[in-house]
Coordinates of C-alpha atoms in Angstrom, one line a residue:
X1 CA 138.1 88.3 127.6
X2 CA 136.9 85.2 125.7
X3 CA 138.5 85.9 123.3
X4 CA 142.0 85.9 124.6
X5 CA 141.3 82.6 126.5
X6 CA 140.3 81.0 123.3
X7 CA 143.6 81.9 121.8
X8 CA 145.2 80.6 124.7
X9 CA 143.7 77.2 124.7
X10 CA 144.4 77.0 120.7
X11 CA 147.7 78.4 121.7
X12 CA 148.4 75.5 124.8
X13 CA 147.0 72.9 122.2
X14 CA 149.4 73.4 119.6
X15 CA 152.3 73.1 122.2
X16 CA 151.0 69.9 123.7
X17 CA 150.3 68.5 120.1
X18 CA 153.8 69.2 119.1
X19 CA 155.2 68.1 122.3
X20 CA 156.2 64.5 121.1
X21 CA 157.7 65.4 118.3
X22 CA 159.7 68.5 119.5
X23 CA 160.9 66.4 122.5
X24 CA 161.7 63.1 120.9
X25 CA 158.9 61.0 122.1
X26 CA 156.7 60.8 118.7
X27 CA 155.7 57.2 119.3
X28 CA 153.0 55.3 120.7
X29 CA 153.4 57.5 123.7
X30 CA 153.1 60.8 122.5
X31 CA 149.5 59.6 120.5
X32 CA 147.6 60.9 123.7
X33 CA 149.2 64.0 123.8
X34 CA 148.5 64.6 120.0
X35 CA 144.7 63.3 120.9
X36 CA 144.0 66.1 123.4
X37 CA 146.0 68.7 122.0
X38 CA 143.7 68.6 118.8
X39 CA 141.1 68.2 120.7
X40 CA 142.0 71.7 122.6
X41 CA 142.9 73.7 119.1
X42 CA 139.1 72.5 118.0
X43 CA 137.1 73.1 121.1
X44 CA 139.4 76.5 120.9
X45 CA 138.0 77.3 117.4
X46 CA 134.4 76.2 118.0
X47 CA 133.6 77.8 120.5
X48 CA 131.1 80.9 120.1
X49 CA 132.0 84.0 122.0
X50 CA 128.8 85.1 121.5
X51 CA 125.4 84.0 123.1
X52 CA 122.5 82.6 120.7
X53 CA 120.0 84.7 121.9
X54 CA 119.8 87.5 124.3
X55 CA 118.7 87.2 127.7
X56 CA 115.2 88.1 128.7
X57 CA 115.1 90.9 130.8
X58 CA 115.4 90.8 134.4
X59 CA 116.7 87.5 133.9
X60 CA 120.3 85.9 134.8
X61 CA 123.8 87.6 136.8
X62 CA 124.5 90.2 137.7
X63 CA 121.0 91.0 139.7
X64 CA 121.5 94.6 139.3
X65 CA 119.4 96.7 136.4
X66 CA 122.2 98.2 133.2
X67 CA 123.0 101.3 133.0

């Protein structure tokens, strides 16, 4: 579900963000991997799972009618 891949992006983030420090590279080479590992845990949590609207009918995938 979305859901669960949500939690495993904020989940990957928070490893790669931690990276330099747990593995003893915290300088001015482990800035990038603090960069995009923040960058994850945020897109992670700001992400709706939810559309904004509902889809008109007949419109959009699958092309087959609900049940």
């Amino acid at each position: 579900s979305m859901r669960q891949h949500l939690a495993l992006d904020i989940a990957g983030g928070a490893a790669l963000a931690a990276a330099p420090a747990l593995l003893g590279f915290a300088g001015r080479r482990g800035r990038p991997h603090l960069a995009f590992g923040l960058f994850a845990i945020g897109a992670g949590l700001l992400t709706r799972t939810q559309p904004w609207h509902r889809p008109r009918q007949g419109a959009g995938w699958p092309a087959v009618s609900p049940v």
